[in-house]
Coordinates of C-alpha atoms in Angstrom, one line a residue:
Chain A
M1 CA -50.2 195.2 -51.2
K2 CA -46.7 196.1 -50.1
E3 CA -47.8 195.9 -46.4
L4 CA -48.7 192.3 -46.9
S5 CA -45.2 191.0 -47.1
S6 CA -46.2 187.3 -47.0
I7 CA -48.4 187.8 -50.1
V8 CA -45.5 189.7 -51.8
K9 CA -43.1 186.8 -50.9
L10 CA -45.5 184.1 -52.1
T11 CA -46.0 186.1 -55.3
D12 CA -42.3 186.1 -55.9
S13 CA -42.1 182.3 -55.2
F14 CA -44.8 181.6 -57.8
K15 CA -43.0 183.8 -60.3
N16 CA -40.2 181.1 -60.3
F17 CA -42.5 178.9 -62.3
S18 CA -41.6 179.4 -66.0
S19 CA -45.2 179.5 -67.1
V20 CA -46.4 182.0 -64.5
G21 CA -46.2 185.8 -65.0
S22 CA -46.5 188.4 -62.2
K23 CA -50.2 189.0 -62.6
T24 CA -51.0 185.3 -62.4
A25 CA -48.5 184.9 -59.5
E26 CA -50.3 187.6 -57.5
R27 CA -53.7 186.1 -58.2
M28 CA -52.4 182.7 -57.1
A29 CA -51.1 184.1 -53.9
F30 CA -54.5 185.5 -53.0
N31 CA -56.1 182.2 -54.1
V32 CA -54.1 180.4 -51.4
L33 CA -55.9 182.7 -48.8
S34 CA -59.3 181.5 -49.9
M35 CA -58.4 177.8 -50.1
D36 CA -59.4 175.6 -47.1
D37 CA -56.6 174.3 -44.9
K38 CA -57.0 170.7 -46.2
T39 CA -56.4 171.8 -49.8
V40 CA -53.3 173.9 -48.8
D41 CA -51.9 171.0 -46.7
E42 CA -52.3 168.7 -49.7
L43 CA -50.6 171.2 -52.0
I44 CA -47.6 171.4 -49.7
Q45 CA -47.5 167.6 -49.2
N46 CA -47.7 167.1 -53.0
I47 CA -44.8 169.6 -53.6
K48 CA -42.7 167.7 -51.1
D49 CA -43.5 164.3 -52.6
V50 CA -42.5 165.4 -56.1
K51 CA -39.2 166.6 -54.8
E52 CA -38.6 163.5 -52.6
K53 CA -40.0 160.6 -54.5
I54 CA -39.1 161.3 -58.1
H55 CA -35.6 160.4 -59.3
P56 CA -34.1 159.7 -62.7
C57 CA -34.0 156.1 -63.7
P58 CA -30.3 154.9 -63.5
I59 CA -30.6 153.1 -66.8
C60 CA -32.5 155.4 -69.2
G61 CA -32.6 158.8 -67.3
L62 CA -36.4 159.1 -67.5
L63 CA -38.2 160.1 -64.3
S64 CA -39.3 157.3 -62.0
E65 CA -40.8 156.9 -58.6
G66 CA -39.2 153.5 -58.0
S67 CA -35.5 152.6 -58.5
I68 CA -35.8 151.5 -62.1
C69 CA -38.5 153.2 -64.3
P70 CA -41.6 151.1 -65.4
I71 CA -40.5 151.2 -69.1
C72 CA -37.0 149.7 -68.4
N73 CA -38.7 147.3 -66.1
D74 CA -41.3 146.1 -68.6
E75 CA -40.3 142.7 -70.1
H76 CA -43.0 143.0 -72.7
R77 CA -41.4 146.0 -74.3
D78 CA -38.9 145.5 -77.1
H79 CA -35.5 146.2 -75.5
S80 CA -33.7 145.9 -78.9
T81 CA -35.0 149.3 -80.1
C82 CA -34.2 152.5 -78.2
I83 CA -35.3 156.1 -78.9
V84 CA -32.6 158.6 -77.8
L85 CA -34.1 161.9 -76.4
S86 CA -32.6 165.2 -75.4
S87 CA -34.9 165.5 -72.5
Y88 CA -36.9 163.2 -70.3
K89 CA -39.9 165.4 -71.0
D90 CA -40.1 164.3 -74.6
V91 CA -41.0 160.7 -73.6
Y92 CA -44.6 161.7 -72.8
N93 CA -45.4 162.6 -76.4
F94 CA -44.0 159.3 -77.7
E95 CA -46.0 157.3 -75.1
K96 CA -49.2 159.3 -75.8
S97 CA -48.9 158.4 -79.5
N98 CA -49.2 154.7 -78.4
T99 CA -47.3 153.4 -81.5
Y100 CA -43.8 152.7 -80.0
R101 CA -43.1 149.6 -77.8
G102 CA -39.3 149.9 -77.5
T103 CA -37.3 151.6 -74.8
Y104 CA -35.9 155.2 -74.3
H105 CA -32.7 156.9 -73.4
S106 CA -32.5 160.5 -72.2
L107 CA -29.2 162.3 -72.9
N108 CA -30.3 165.1 -70.5
G109 CA -29.2 167.8 -72.9
D110 CA -27.8 168.5 -76.4
L111 CA -24.2 169.2 -77.4
S112 CA -23.6 173.0 -77.5
S113 CA -20.4 174.8 -77.9
L114 CA -22.2 178.0 -77.0
K115 CA -23.4 176.7 -73.6
G116 CA -20.2 174.7 -73.1
I117 CA -22.0 171.3 -73.1
R118 CA -19.5 168.6 -74.2
P119 CA -20.1 164.9 -74.9
E120 CA -19.0 163.9 -71.4
D121 CA -21.7 166.1 -69.9
L122 CA -24.4 164.0 -71.6
R123 CA -25.6 160.5 -70.7
I124 CA -23.7 159.1 -73.7
K125 CA -21.4 156.7 -71.7
E126 CA -24.6 155.1 -70.2
L127 CA -26.0 154.7 -73.7
L128 CA -22.9 152.8 -75.0
E129 CA -23.1 150.5 -72.0
R130 CA -26.7 149.8 -72.7
I131 CA -26.1 149.0 -76.3
D132 CA -23.8 146.1 -75.2
K133 CA -25.7 145.0 -72.2
E134 CA -29.2 145.1 -73.6
N135 CA -28.2 143.9 -77.1
I136 CA -29.8 147.0 -78.8
K137 CA -30.2 146.5 -82.5
E138 CA -31.6 150.0 -83.5
I139 CA -31.1 153.4 -82.1
I140 CA -33.7 156.0 -83.2
I141 CA -32.2 159.5 -82.6
A142 CA -35.1 161.8 -81.6
T143 CA -33.2 164.9 -80.5
N144 CA -34.8 168.2 -81.5
P145 CA -34.5 169.6 -85.1
T146 CA -32.4 172.5 -83.8
I147 CA -28.7 173.2 -84.5
E148 CA -27.8 171.6 -81.1
G149 CA -30.1 168.6 -81.6
E150 CA -28.7 168.0 -85.1
T151 CA -25.1 168.3 -83.9
T152 CA -25.9 165.7 -81.2
A153 CA -27.5 163.4 -83.7
L154 CA -24.5 163.6 -86.1
Y155 CA -22.0 163.1 -83.2
L156 CA -23.9 160.0 -82.0
A157 CA -24.1 158.6 -85.6
K158 CA -20.3 159.0 -86.0
L159 CA -19.7 157.4 -82.5
L160 CA -21.8 154.4 -83.3
E161 CA -20.4 153.9 -86.8
D162 CA -18.3 150.8 -86.1
K163 CA -21.0 149.2 -83.9
N164 CA -23.1 146.6 -85.7
I165 CA -26.4 148.5 -85.1
K166 CA -28.9 150.5 -87.1
V167 CA -28.9 154.2 -86.3
T168 CA -31.9 156.1 -87.6
R169 CA -33.3 159.6 -87.2
L170 CA -37.0 160.6 -86.9
A171 CA -38.6 161.8 -90.1
Y172 CA -39.0 165.5 -90.5
G173 CA -41.7 167.1 -92.7
I174 CA -45.0 168.8 -92.9
P175 CA -46.9 168.0 -89.6
M176 CA -50.1 166.0 -89.9
G177 CA -53.1 168.3 -90.0
G178 CA -50.8 171.1 -90.7
N179 CA -51.2 173.5 -93.6
L180 CA -48.5 174.0 -96.3
E181 CA -49.2 177.7 -96.2
Y182 CA -47.8 177.9 -92.6
A183 CA -44.8 175.6 -93.1
D184 CA -41.4 177.3 -92.9
E185 CA -38.8 176.9 -95.7
L186 CA -36.6 174.4 -93.7
T187 CA -39.5 172.1 -93.0
I188 CA -40.5 172.2 -96.7
Q189 CA -36.9 171.4 -97.6
K190 CA -36.8 168.5 -95.2
A191 CA -40.2 167.3 -96.5
I192 CA -38.9 167.2 -100.1
E193 CA -35.6 165.5 -99.1
G194 CA -37.5 162.8 -97.2
R195 CA -40.2 162.3 -99.8
T196 CA -41.6 158.8 -100.0
T197 CA -42.7 156.8 -103.1
L198 CA -46.5 156.3 -103.4
K199 CA -46.5 154.3 -106.7
Chain B
M1 CA -47.1 160.3 -67.0
K2 CA -49.6 158.1 -65.2
E3 CA -46.8 156.1 -63.6
L4 CA -45.6 159.3 -61.8
S5 CA -48.4 159.5 -59.3
S6 CA -46.8 162.3 -57.3
I7 CA -46.6 164.5 -60.5
V8 CA -50.3 163.7 -61.2
K9 CA -51.3 164.6 -57.6
L10 CA -49.3 167.9 -57.7
T11 CA -50.8 168.7 -61.1
D12 CA -54.3 168.2 -59.5
S13 CA -53.3 170.5 -56.6
F14 CA -52.2 173.3 -58.9
K15 CA -55.5 173.0 -60.8
N16 CA -57.2 174.3 -57.7
F17 CA -55.9 177.7 -58.5
S18 CA -58.5 179.6 -60.4
S19 CA -56.1 181.0 -63.0
V20 CA -54.3 177.7 -63.7
G21 CA -55.5 175.3 -66.4
S22 CA -54.5 171.6 -66.7
K23 CA -51.6 172.2 -69.2
T24 CA -50.1 175.0 -67.0
A25 CA -50.6 172.8 -63.9
E26 CA -48.7 170.0 -65.5
R27 CA -45.9 172.2 -66.6
M28 CA -45.7 173.7 -63.1
A29 CA -45.5 170.3 -61.5
F30 CA -42.5 169.4 -63.7
N31 CA -41.0 172.8 -62.9
V32 CA -40.9 171.9 -59.2
L33 CA -38.6 169.0 -60.1
S34 CA -36.0 171.3 -61.7
M35 CA -36.1 173.9 -58.9
D36 CA -33.3 173.7 -56.3
D37 CA -34.2 172.6 -52.7
K38 CA -33.9 176.1 -51.3
T39 CA -36.4 177.6 -53.8
V40 CA -38.9 174.8 -53.1
D41 CA -38.5 175.2 -49.3
E42 CA -39.1 178.9 -49.6
L43 CA -42.2 178.3 -51.7
I44 CA -43.6 175.9 -49.1
Q45 CA -42.7 178.3 -46.2
N46 CA -44.3 181.3 -48.1
I47 CA -47.6 179.3 -48.7
K48 CA -47.7 178.5 -45.0
D49 CA -47.0 182.1 -44.0
V50 CA -49.8 183.4 -46.1
K51 CA -52.2 181.0 -44.5
E52 CA -51.0 181.7 -41.0
K53 CA -50.1 185.3 -40.9
I54 CA -52.8 187.0 -42.9
H55 CA -56.1 187.7 -41.2
P56 CA -58.9 190.2 -41.9
C57 CA -58.6 193.5 -40.0
P58 CA -61.3 193.4 -37.2
I59 CA -62.3 197.1 -38.1
C60 CA -62.4 197.3 -41.8
G61 CA -62.2 193.7 -43.0
L62 CA -59.2 194.3 -45.3
L63 CA -56.3 191.8 -45.1
S64 CA -53.7 192.5 -42.6
E65 CA -50.6 190.8 -41.1
G66 CA -50.9 192.6 -37.7
S67 CA -54.0 192.8 -35.5
I68 CA -55.2 196.1 -37.1
C69 CA -54.5 196.9 -40.7
P70 CA -52.0 199.7 -41.6
I71 CA -54.7 201.9 -43.1
C72 CA -57.0 201.8 -40.0
N73 CA -53.8 202.3 -37.9
D74 CA -52.6 205.3 -39.9
E75 CA -53.4 208.6 -38.0
H76 CA -52.4 210.7 -41.0
R77 CA -55.3 209.3 -43.0
D78 CA -58.7 211.0 -43.0
H79 CA -60.9 208.8 -40.8
S80 CA -64.0 210.9 -41.6
T81 CA -64.3 209.5 -45.1
C82 CA -64.8 205.8 -45.8
I83 CA -65.0 203.9 -49.1
V84 CA -67.3 200.8 -48.8
L85 CA -66.2 197.9 -50.9
S86 CA -67.7 194.5 -51.8
S87 CA -64.4 192.7 -51.5
Y88 CA -61.1 193.4 -49.8
K89 CA -59.4 192.8 -53.2
D90 CA -60.7 196.1 -54.6
V91 CA -58.7 198.2 -52.2
Y92 CA -55.5 197.7 -54.2
N93 CA -56.9 199.5 -57.2
F94 CA -57.9 202.5 -55.0
E95 CA -54.5 202.5 -53.3
K96 CA -52.6 202.3 -56.6
S97 CA -54.4 205.4 -57.9
N98 CA -52.9 207.3 -55.0
T99 CA -55.6 209.9 -54.9
Y100 CA -57.6 208.8 -51.8
R101 CA -56.5 209.4 -48.3
G102 CA -59.5 208.2 -46.3
T103 CA -60.3 204.7 -44.9
Y104 CA -62.1 201.6 -46.3
H105 CA -64.7 199.1 -45.2
S106 CA -65.1 195.7 -46.9
L107 CA -68.6 194.2 -46.8
N108 CA -67.2 190.8 -47.8
G109 CA -69.9 190.3 -50.4
D110 CA -73.0 191.8 -52.0
L111 CA -76.6 191.2 -51.2
S112 CA -78.0 188.5 -53.5
S113 CA -81.3 186.8 -53.2
L114 CA -80.1 184.3 -55.8
K115 CA -77.1 183.2 -53.7
G116 CA -79.1 183.7 -50.4
I117 CA -76.8 186.5 -49.1
R118 CA -78.8 188.6 -46.7
P119 CA -77.8 191.9 -44.9
E120 CA -76.8 190.0 -41.7
D121 CA -74.2 188.0 -43.8
L122 CA -72.3 191.2 -44.7
R123 CA -70.2 193.4 -42.5
I124 CA -72.9 196.0 -42.2
K125 CA -73.2 196.0 -38.4
E126 CA -69.5 196.7 -38.2
L127 CA -69.9 199.6 -40.6
L128 CA -72.7 201.2 -38.5
E129 CA -70.6 200.8 -35.4
R130 CA -67.7 202.6 -37.1
I131 CA -69.8 205.5 -38.3
D132 CA -70.5 206.4 -34.6
K133 CA -67.2 205.5 -33.2
E134 CA -64.9 207.1 -35.8
N135 CA -67.2 210.0 -36.5
I136 CA -67.5 209.3 -40.2
K137 CA -68.9 212.2 -42.3
E138 CA -69.0 210.6 -45.8
I139 CA -69.5 207.1 -47.0
I140 CA -68.5 206.5 -50.6
I141 CA -70.2 203.3 -51.8
A142 CA -67.9 201.5 -54.3
T143 CA -69.7 198.2 -54.8
N144 CA -69.5 196.8 -58.3
P145 CA -71.9 198.2 -61.0
T146 CA -73.7 194.8 -61.1
I147 CA -77.3 194.0 -60.0
E148 CA -76.0 192.7 -56.7
G149 CA -73.7 195.7 -56.2
E150 CA -76.4 198.2 -57.0
T151 CA -78.9 196.5 -54.7
T152 CA -76.3 196.6 -51.9
A153 CA -75.7 200.3 -52.6
L154 CA -79.4 201.2 -52.5
Y155 CA -79.9 199.1 -49.3
L156 CA -77.0 201.0 -47.6
A157 CA -78.3 204.4 -48.8
K158 CA -81.7 203.6 -47.3
L159 CA -80.2 202.3 -44.1
L160 CA -78.1 205.4 -43.6
E161 CA -81.0 207.8 -44.5
D162 CA -81.6 209.1 -40.9
K163 CA -77.9 209.4 -40.0
N164 CA -76.4 212.8 -40.5
I165 CA -73.8 211.7 -43.0
K166 CA -73.2 212.2 -46.7
V167 CA -73.6 209.0 -48.7
T168 CA -72.2 209.0 -52.2
R169 CA -71.7 206.5 -55.0
L170 CA -68.6 206.3 -57.3
A171 CA -69.2 208.0 -60.7
Y172 CA -69.8 205.6 -63.6
G173 CA -69.2 206.6 -67.2
I174 CA -66.8 206.1 -70.1
P175 CA -63.5 204.8 -68.8
M176 CA -60.5 207.1 -69.3
G177 CA -58.5 206.1 -72.4
G178 CA -61.5 204.1 -73.5
N179 CA -63.2 204.4 -76.8
L180 CA -66.8 205.3 -77.2
E181 CA -67.1 202.7 -79.9
Y182 CA -66.6 200.0 -77.4
A183 CA -68.7 201.3 -74.6
D184 CA -71.9 199.4 -73.9
E185 CA -75.4 201.0 -73.8
L186 CA -75.6 201.0 -70.0
T187 CA -72.3 202.7 -69.6
I188 CA -73.3 205.4 -72.1
Q189 CA -76.6 205.8 -70.3
K190 CA -74.8 206.3 -67.0
A191 CA -72.3 208.7 -68.6
I192 CA -75.2 210.8 -69.9
E193 CA -77.0 210.7 -66.5
G194 CA -73.8 211.7 -64.7
R195 CA -72.7 214.4 -67.2
T196 CA -70.9 217.4 -65.7
T197 CA -71.0 221.1 -66.7
L198 CA -68.0 222.5 -68.5
K199 CA -69.1 226.0 -69.1

């Protein structure tokens, strides 16, 4: 193997992908050898396209191939409700669920004193501008239920206190289809706190 | 996701790798976005290099970056013993074990009436030429212990019958560190057939 320096180099390149370990990377490098030229050319072109065509939407921070993303551009969506996310990646889960017709705003991170991420590092200024400009009536904070995510949620709630808008947080509890046996203590605690009346 | 056609296309490209499923392919496509330009350029260059630089060695059929592979080119190796493999990939396991100092010959396949692979489709002619030219004294047949591999081994043994060379087959038996409990019947049968005398 060590004599095939181009295979070694390609293996190293594939190891840069977070979900690829060294065995898979090696197998993938050999895979390239047995692919026909057209497939390899397409792979290279598609890698280039992703890097060149995709940019964050200047309004919401989600990924877009045009100047403004299709969600911000869609007049049929409810622009008075906005889900605030830590990462642009989270949007796909919300869109898959097909229940939400409002807009999104990605903060591109969470507040973290450990990692030195301060409010000015997040897309908070852009959110405040949108609230005025788009006449937003409700902000649904959907940052992750981690220490950083909770800190960010509390910071935003405090910041929006004087504004005349509703600020909500996603409900936390037992996941649907989940088993109580496997739920951790904190999830159970949150599920009890957020209990709803049936009758 | 569906609005980001370049991500969809790249995901499809990554799915061409045999060890990558659709979830991993999607994650890898997003990974490309967060890589810096240098890393992506290197990835593309390394893919191109593997396709352009690596060719089969004209003598043994193993992969090589030069005209003749480093093993065929190595005068310190024993050119009178040659391991015959079904695939060039198998060489790495032999080389890792660090016990063999002879040469190799890849057939690039196994005989298979099902897949329509005939003797003339394999690199058998090249092997016969080498036996004369390199004065090979022993051929160790290391095709896989499958029906196709066994057929190929028997075919070769028959073909080399009149030649004045030793033809051997790798020993099959219980794998080292393996447990008898998990060994299949055929392996046990081979292990009994190939038993060695201790005393």
